[in-house]
mmCIF file of C-alpha atoms and ligand atoms in Angstrom:
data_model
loop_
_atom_site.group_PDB
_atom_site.id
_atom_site.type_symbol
_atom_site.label_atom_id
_atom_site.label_comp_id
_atom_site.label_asym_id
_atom_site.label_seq_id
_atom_site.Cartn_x
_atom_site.Cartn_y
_atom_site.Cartn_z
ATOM 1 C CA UNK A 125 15.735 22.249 20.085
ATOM 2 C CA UNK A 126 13.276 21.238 17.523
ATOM 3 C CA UNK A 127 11.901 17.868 16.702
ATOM 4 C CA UNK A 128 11.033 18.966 13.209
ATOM 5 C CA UNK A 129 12.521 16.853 10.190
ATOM 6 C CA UNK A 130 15.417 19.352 8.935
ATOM 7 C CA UNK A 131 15.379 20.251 5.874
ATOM 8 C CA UNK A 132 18.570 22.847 3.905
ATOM 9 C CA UNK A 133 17.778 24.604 0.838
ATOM 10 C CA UNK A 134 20.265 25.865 -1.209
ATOM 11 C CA UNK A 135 20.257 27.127 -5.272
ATOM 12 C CA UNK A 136 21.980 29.499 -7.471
ATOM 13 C CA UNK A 137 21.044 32.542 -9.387
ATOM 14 C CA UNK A 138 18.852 30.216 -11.479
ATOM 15 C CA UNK A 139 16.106 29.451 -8.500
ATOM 16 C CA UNK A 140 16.235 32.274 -5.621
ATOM 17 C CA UNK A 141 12.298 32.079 -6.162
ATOM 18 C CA UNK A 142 11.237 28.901 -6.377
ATOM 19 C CA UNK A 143 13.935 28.211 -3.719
ATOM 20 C CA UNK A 144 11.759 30.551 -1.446
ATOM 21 C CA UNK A 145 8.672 29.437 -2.310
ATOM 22 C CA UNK A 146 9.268 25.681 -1.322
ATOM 23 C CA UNK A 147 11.046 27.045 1.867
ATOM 24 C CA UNK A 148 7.836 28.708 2.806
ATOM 25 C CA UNK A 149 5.543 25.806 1.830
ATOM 26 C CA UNK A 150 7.689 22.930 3.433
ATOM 27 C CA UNK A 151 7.259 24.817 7.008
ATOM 28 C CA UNK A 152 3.632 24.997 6.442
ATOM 29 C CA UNK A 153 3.832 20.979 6.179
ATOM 30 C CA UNK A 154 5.030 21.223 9.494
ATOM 31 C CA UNK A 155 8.677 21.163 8.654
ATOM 32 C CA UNK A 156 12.248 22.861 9.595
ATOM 33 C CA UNK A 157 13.256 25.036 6.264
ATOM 34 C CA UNK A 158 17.024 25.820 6.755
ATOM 35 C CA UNK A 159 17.021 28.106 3.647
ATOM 36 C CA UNK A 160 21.153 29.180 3.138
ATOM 37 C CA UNK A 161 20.770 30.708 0.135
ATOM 38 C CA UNK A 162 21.508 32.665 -1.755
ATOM 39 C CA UNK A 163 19.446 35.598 -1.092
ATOM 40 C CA UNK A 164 20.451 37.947 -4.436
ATOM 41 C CA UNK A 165 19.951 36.909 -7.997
ATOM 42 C CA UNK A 166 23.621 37.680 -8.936
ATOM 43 C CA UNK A 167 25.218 35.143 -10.690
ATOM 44 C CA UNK A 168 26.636 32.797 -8.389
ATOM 45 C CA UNK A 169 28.231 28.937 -8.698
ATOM 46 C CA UNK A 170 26.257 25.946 -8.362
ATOM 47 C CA UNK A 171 28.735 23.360 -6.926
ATOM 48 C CA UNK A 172 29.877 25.612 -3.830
ATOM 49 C CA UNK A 173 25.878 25.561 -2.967
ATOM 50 C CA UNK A 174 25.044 22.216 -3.506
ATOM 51 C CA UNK A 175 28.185 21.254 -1.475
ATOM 52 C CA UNK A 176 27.291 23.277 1.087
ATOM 53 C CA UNK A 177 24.033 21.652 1.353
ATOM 54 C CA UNK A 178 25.716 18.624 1.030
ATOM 55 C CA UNK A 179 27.792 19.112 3.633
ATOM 56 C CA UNK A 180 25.093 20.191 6.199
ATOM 57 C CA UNK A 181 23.181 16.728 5.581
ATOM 58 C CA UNK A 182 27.159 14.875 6.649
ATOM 59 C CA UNK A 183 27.211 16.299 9.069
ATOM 60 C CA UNK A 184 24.385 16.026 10.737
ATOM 61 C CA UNK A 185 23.000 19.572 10.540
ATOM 62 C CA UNK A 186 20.187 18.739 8.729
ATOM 63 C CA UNK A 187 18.124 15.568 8.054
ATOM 64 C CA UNK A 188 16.823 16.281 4.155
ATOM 65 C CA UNK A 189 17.902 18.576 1.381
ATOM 66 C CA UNK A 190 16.388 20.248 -1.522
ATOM 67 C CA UNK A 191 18.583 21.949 -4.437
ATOM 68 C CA UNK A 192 18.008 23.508 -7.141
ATOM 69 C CA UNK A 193 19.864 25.241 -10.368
ATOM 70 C CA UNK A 194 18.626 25.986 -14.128
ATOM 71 C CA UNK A 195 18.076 21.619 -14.760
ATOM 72 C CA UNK A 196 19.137 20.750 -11.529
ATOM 73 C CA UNK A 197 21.568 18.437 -12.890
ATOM 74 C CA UNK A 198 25.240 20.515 -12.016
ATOM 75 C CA UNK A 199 24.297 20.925 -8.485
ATOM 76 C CA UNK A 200 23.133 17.788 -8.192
ATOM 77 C CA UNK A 201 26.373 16.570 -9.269
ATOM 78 C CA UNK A 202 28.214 18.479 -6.653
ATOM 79 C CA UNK A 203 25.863 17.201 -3.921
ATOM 80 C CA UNK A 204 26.632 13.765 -5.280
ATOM 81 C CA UNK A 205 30.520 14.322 -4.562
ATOM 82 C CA UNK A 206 29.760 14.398 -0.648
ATOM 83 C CA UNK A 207 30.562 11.416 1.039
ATOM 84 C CA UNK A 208 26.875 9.377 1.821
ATOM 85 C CA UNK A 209 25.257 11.725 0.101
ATOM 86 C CA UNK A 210 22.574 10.090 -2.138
ATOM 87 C CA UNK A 211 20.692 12.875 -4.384
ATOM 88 C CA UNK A 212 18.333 12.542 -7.496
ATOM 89 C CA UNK A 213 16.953 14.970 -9.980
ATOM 90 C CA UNK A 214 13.642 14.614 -10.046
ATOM 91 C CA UNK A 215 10.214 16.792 -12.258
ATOM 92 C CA UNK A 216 7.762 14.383 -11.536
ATOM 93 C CA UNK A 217 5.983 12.909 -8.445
ATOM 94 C CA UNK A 218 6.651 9.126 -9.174
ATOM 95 C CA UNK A 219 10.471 9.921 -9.111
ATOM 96 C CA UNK A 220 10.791 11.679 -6.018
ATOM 97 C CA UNK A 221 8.807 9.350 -4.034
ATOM 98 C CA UNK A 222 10.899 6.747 -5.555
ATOM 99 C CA UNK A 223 14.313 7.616 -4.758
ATOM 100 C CA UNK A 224 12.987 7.887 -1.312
ATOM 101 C CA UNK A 225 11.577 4.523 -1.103
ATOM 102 C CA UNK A 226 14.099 2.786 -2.817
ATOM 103 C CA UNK A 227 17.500 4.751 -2.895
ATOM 104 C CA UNK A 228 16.865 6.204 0.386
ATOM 105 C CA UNK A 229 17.819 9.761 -1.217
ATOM 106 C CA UNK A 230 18.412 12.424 1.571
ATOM 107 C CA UNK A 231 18.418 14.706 -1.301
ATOM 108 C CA UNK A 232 16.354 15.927 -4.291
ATOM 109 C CA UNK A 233 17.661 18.375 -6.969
ATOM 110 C CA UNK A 234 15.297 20.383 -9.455
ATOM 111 C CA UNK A 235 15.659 22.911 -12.240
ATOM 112 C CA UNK A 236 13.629 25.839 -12.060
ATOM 113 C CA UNK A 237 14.604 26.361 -15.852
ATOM 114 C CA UNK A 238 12.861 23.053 -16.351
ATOM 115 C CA UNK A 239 9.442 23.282 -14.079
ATOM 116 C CA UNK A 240 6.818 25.160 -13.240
ATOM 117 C CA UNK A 241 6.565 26.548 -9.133
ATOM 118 C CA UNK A 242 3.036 24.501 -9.185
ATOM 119 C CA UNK A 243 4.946 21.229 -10.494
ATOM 120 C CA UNK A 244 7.898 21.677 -8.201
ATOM 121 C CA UNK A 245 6.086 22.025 -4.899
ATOM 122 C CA UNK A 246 4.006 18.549 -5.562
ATOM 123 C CA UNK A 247 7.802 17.213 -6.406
ATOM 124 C CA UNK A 248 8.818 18.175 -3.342
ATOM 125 C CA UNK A 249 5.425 16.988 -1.329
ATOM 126 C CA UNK A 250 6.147 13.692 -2.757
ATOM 127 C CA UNK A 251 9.704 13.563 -1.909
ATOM 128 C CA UNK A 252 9.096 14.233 1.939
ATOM 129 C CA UNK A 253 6.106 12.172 2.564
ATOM 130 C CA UNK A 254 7.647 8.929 1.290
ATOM 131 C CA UNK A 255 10.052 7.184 3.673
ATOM 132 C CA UNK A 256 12.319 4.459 2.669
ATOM 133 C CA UNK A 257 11.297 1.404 2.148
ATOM 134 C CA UNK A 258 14.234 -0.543 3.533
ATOM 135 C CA UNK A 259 14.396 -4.861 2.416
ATOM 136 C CA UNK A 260 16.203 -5.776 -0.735
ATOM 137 C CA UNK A 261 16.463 -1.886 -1.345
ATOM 138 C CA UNK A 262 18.282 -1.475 1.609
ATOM 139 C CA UNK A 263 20.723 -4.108 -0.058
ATOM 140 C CA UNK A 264 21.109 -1.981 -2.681
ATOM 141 C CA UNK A 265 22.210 0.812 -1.029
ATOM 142 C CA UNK A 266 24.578 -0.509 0.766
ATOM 143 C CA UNK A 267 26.029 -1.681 -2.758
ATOM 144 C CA UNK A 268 26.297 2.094 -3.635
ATOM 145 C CA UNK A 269 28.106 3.071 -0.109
ATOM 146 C CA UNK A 270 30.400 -0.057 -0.680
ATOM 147 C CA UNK A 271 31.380 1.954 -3.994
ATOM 148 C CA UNK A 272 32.365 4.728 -1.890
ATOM 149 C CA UNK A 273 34.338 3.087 0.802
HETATM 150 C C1 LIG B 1407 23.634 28.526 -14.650
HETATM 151 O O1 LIG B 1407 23.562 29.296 -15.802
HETATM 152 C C2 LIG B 1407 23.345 27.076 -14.961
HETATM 153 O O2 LIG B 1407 24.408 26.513 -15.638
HETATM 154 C C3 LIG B 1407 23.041 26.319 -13.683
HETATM 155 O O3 LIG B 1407 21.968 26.895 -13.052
HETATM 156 C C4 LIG B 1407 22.684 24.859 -13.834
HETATM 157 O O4 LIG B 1407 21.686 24.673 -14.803
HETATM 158 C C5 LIG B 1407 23.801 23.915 -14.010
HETATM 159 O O5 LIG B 1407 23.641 22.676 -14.030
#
């Protein structure tokens, strides 16, 4: 057992290496990188890996989630489909602290067709230090799982 924050990674052909590089850097900031993949560069499908990240965060098996595809934009769509899942694209800082703080986002989606590895990894720094900020956003939220129920 672990009482590191969880957090799955998952891409397509698009990102193996930025993919890898944020896995390594997140467990230097003292987290749990559950990388699943893929591991090859062959062309693979984007919505069977952002489901399965998707899925992970459901369920329980992980606590935050970071996907990525060319734009980030199809897998965040498939993320999206998950029930409670809450996930943003995001290729700057303010962004990804935001839909922390206010759309209490368990996940964040980037395109490594879109951003530099430099870029990405502040992105990401800003999307795991910020915590939700709860109040009238909270209210919020609940409007978007009321959409889903
Ligand atoms: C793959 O070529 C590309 O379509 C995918 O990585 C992503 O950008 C889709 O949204």
């Amino acid at each position: 057992m672990t009482d590191k924050i969880r957090v799955v990674l998952s891409s397509d052909h698009a990102a193996i290496d930025l993919r890898q590089a944020i896995a390594a850097h997140i467990q230097t900031m003292g987290f749990e990188a559950i990388d699943i993949g893929p591991t090859t560069t062959e062309s693979t499908h984007y919505p069977k890996h952002g489901e399965a990240a998707a899925r992970m965060i459901a369920k329980g098996e992980a606590d935050l989630g970071i996907i990525i595809c060319g734009t980030g934009q199809g897998i965040m769509m498939a993320a999206n489909k998950v029930h409670g899942i809450r996930c943003g694209v995001c290729h700057d800082t303010f962004s990804a602290a935001m839909i922390r703080a206010h759309n209490d986002a368990q996940m964040l989606a980037m395109g490594a067709r879109v951003i530099g590895e430099g870029l990405a990894l502040e992105v990401v720094d800003a999307f795991l230090k910020t915590a939700f900020e709860g109040g009238r956003h909270a209210t919020r939220v609940d409007m978007i799982k009321a959409i889903e129920a």
